[in-house]
Tab-separated table of C-alpha atoms in Angstrom:
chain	number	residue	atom	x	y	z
A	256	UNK	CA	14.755	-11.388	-1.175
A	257	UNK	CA	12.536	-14.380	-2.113
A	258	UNK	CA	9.065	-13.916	-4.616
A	259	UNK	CA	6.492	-16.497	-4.393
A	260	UNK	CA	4.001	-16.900	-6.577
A	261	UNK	CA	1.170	-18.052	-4.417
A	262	UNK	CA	-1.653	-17.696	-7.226
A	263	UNK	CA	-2.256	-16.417	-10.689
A	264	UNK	CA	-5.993	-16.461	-12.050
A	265	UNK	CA	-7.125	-18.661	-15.193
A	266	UNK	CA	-10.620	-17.379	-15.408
A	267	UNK	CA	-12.435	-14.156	-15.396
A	268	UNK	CA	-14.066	-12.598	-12.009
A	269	UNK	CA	-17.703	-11.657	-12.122
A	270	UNK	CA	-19.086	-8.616	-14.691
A	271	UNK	CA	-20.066	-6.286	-11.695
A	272	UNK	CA	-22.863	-3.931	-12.686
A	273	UNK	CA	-24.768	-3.133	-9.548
A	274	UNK	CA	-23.711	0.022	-7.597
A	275	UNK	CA	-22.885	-2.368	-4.603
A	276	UNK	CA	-19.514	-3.447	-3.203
A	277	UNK	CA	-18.628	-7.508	-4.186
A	278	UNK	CA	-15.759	-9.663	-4.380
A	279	UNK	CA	-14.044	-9.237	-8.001
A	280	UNK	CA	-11.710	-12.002	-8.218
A	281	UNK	CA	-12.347	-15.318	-9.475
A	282	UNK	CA	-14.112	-17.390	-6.971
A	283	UNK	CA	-11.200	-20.479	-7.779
A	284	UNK	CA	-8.853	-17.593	-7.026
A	285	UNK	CA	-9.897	-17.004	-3.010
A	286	UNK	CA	-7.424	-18.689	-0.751
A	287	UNK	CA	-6.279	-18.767	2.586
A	288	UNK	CA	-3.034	-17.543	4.117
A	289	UNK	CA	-2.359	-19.602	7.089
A	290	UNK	CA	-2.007	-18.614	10.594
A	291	UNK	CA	1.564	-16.400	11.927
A	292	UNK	CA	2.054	-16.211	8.034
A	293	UNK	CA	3.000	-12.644	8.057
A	294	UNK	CA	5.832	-10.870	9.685
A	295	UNK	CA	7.681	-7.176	9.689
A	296	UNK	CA	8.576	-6.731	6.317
A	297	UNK	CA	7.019	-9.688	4.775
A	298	UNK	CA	4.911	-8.305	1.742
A	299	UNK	CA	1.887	-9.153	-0.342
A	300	UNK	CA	2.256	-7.895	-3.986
A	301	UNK	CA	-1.568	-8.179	-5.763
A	302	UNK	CA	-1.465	-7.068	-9.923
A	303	UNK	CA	-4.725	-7.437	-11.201
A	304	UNK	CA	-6.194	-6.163	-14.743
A	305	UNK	CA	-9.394	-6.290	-16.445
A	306	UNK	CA	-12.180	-3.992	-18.383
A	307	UNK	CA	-14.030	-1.454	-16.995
A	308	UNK	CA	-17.223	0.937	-18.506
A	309	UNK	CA	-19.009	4.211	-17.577
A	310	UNK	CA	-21.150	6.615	-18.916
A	311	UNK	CA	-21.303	10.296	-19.922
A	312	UNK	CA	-24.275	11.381	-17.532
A	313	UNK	CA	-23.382	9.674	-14.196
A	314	UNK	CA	-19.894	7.547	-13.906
A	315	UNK	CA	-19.955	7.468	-10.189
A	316	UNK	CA	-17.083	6.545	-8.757
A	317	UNK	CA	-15.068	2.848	-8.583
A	318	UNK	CA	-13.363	1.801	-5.260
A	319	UNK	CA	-10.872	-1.278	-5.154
A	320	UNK	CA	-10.424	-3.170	-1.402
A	321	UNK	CA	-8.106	-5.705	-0.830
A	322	UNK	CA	-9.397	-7.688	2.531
A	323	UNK	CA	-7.752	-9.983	4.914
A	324	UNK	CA	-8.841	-11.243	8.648
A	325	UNK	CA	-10.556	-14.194	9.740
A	326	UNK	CA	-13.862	-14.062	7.744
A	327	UNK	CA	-11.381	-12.076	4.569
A	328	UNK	CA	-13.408	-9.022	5.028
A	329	UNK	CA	-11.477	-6.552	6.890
A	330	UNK	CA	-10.329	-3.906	4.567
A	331	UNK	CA	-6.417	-3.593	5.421
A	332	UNK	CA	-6.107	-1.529	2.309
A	333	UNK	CA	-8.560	0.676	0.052
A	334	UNK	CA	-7.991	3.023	-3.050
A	335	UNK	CA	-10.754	5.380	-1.836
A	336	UNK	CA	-13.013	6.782	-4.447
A	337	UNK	CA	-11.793	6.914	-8.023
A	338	UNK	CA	-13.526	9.445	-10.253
A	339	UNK	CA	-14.630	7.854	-13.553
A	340	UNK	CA	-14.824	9.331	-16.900
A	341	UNK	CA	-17.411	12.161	-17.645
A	342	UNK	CA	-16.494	10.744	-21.083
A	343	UNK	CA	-18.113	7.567	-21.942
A	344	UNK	CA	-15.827	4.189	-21.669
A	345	UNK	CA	-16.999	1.045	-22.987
A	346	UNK	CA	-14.831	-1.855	-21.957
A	347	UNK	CA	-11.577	-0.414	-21.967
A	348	UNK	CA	-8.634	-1.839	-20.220
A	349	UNK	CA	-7.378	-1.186	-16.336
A	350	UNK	CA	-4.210	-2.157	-14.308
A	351	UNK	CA	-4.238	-2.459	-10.469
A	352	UNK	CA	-0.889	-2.938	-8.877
A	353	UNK	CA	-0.436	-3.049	-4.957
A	354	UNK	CA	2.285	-3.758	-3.024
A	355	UNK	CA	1.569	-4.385	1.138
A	356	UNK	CA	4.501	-4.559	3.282
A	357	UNK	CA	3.974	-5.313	6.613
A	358	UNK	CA	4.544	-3.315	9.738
A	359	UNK	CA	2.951	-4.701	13.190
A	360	UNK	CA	1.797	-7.973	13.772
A	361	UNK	CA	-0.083	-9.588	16.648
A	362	UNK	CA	-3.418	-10.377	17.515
A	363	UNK	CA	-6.765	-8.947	17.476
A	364	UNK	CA	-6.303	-5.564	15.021
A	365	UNK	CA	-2.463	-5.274	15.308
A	366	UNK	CA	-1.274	-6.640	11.945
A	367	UNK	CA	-1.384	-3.785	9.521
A	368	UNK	CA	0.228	-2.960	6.203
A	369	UNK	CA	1.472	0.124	4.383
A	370	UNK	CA	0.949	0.612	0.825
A	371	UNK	CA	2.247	1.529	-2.340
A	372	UNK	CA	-0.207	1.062	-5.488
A	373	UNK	CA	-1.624	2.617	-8.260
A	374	UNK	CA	-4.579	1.901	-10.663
A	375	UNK	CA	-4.508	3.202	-14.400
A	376	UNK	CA	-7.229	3.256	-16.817
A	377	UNK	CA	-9.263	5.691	-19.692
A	378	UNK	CA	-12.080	5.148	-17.371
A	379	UNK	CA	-10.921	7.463	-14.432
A	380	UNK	CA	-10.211	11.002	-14.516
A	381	UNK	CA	-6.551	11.258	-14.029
A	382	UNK	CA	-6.414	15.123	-14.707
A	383	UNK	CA	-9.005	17.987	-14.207
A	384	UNK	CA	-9.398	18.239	-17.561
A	385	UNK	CA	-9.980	14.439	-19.285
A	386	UNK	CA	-8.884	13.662	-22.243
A	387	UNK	CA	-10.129	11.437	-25.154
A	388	UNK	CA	-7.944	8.598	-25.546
A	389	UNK	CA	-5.770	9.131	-22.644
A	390	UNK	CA	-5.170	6.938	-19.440
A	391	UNK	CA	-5.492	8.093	-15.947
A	392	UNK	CA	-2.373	7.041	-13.893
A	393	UNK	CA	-3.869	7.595	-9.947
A	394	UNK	CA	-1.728	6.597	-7.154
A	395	UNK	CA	-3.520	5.095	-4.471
A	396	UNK	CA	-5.100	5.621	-1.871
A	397	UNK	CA	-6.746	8.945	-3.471
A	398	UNK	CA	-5.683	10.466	-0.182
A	399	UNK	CA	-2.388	10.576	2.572
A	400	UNK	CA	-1.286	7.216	2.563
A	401	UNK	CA	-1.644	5.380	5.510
A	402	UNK	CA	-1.802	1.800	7.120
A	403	UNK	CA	-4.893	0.170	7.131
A	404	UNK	CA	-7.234	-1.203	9.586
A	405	UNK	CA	-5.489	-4.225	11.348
A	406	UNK	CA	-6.053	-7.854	11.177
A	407	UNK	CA	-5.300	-11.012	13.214
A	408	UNK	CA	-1.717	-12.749	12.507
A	409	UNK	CA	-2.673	-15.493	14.780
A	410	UNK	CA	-6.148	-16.546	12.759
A	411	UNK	CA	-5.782	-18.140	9.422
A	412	UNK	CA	-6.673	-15.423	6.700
A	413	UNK	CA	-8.833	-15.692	3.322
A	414	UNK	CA	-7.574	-12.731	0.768
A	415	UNK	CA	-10.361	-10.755	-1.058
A	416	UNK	CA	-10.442	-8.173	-3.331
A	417	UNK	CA	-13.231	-5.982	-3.499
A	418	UNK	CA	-15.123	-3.446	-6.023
A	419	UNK	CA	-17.611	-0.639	-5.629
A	420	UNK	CA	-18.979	1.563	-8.135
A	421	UNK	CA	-21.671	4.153	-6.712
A	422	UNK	CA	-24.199	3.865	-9.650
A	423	UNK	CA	-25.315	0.890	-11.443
A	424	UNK	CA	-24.504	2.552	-15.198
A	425	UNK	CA	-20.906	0.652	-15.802
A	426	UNK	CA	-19.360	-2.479	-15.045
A	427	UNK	CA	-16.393	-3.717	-13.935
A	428	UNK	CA	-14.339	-7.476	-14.379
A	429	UNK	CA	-11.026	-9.158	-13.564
A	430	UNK	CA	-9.342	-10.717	-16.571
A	431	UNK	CA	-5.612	-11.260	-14.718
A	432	UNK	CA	-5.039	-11.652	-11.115
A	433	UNK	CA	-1.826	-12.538	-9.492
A	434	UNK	CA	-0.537	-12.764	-5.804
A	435	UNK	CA	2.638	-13.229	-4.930
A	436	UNK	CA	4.841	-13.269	-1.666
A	437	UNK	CA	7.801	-11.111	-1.056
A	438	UNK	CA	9.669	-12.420	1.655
């Protein structure tokens, strides 16, 4: 098994604050993987970390998407809604680890990917009960795992990752973004 590093950010993403979904990776960081590039088994491994807030009276939830297809907006995997903190986080750290291995390709909607990922941070309730101080380890998706929708192996394909946050009372930025190949 070969690992290819096919980027690693050197500048921050964007300070998201509005409760809208956006790219979250450095613009410089967006590139393209080329057409046929995937096959069965071939994976994608994205680690990403950063800072994240919230507030006591309405955290919302956060939402990570990582995107692929011809205009690198089809969601092909998505964490589903993470519950933030009831108790207020200001800039605390976050890890996002996701590994994509890939099960179909083709054309049209037929490449898809299975996942295995996680996202950890004080800012998101990993327990019913929170707790001051403590992180919330939350394997992703919040729900049965799953492949995602499909894109097309035959069309070149830019990689995005997304963020949503529900309300507009945190933020959200990428300090450390890596991509790399597993072939």
């Amino acid at each position: 098994m070969a690992i290819e590093n096919w980027i690693t950010g050197t500048t921050d993403g964007p300070t998201l604050t509005a409760a809208a979904r956006a790219s979250c990776i450095p613009t410089a960081n967006r590139f393209v993987l080329p057409n046929n590039f995937f096959w069965i088994g071939r994976a994608i491994h994205i680690r990403m970390s950063g800072r994240i807030s919230c507030v006591v009276t309405t955290p919302g939830t956060a939402r990570l998407d990582v995107c692929l297809g011809s205009a690198g907006t089809t969601i092909v995997f998505d964490t589903l809604a993470l519950n933030l903190n009831i108790v207020a986080k200001t800039t605390v750290p976050w890890i996002f680890d996701c590994l994509l291995v890939c099960r179909a390709v083709g054309t049209g909607t037929s490449t898809t990917f299975f996942p295995t990922a996680y996202f950890a941070s004080e800012a998101v309730v990993g327990s019913p009960l929170p707790k001051v101080g403590g992180n919330g380890f939350l394997n992703v998706p919040v729900g049965t795992p799953a492949v995602g929708a499909g894109c097309d192996n035959s069309a070149a394909a830019p990689l995005d990752v997304f963020f949503t946050q529900t309300v507009a009372t945190g933020s959200f930025t990428v300090h450390n973004y890596i991509v790399d190949i597993v072939n």
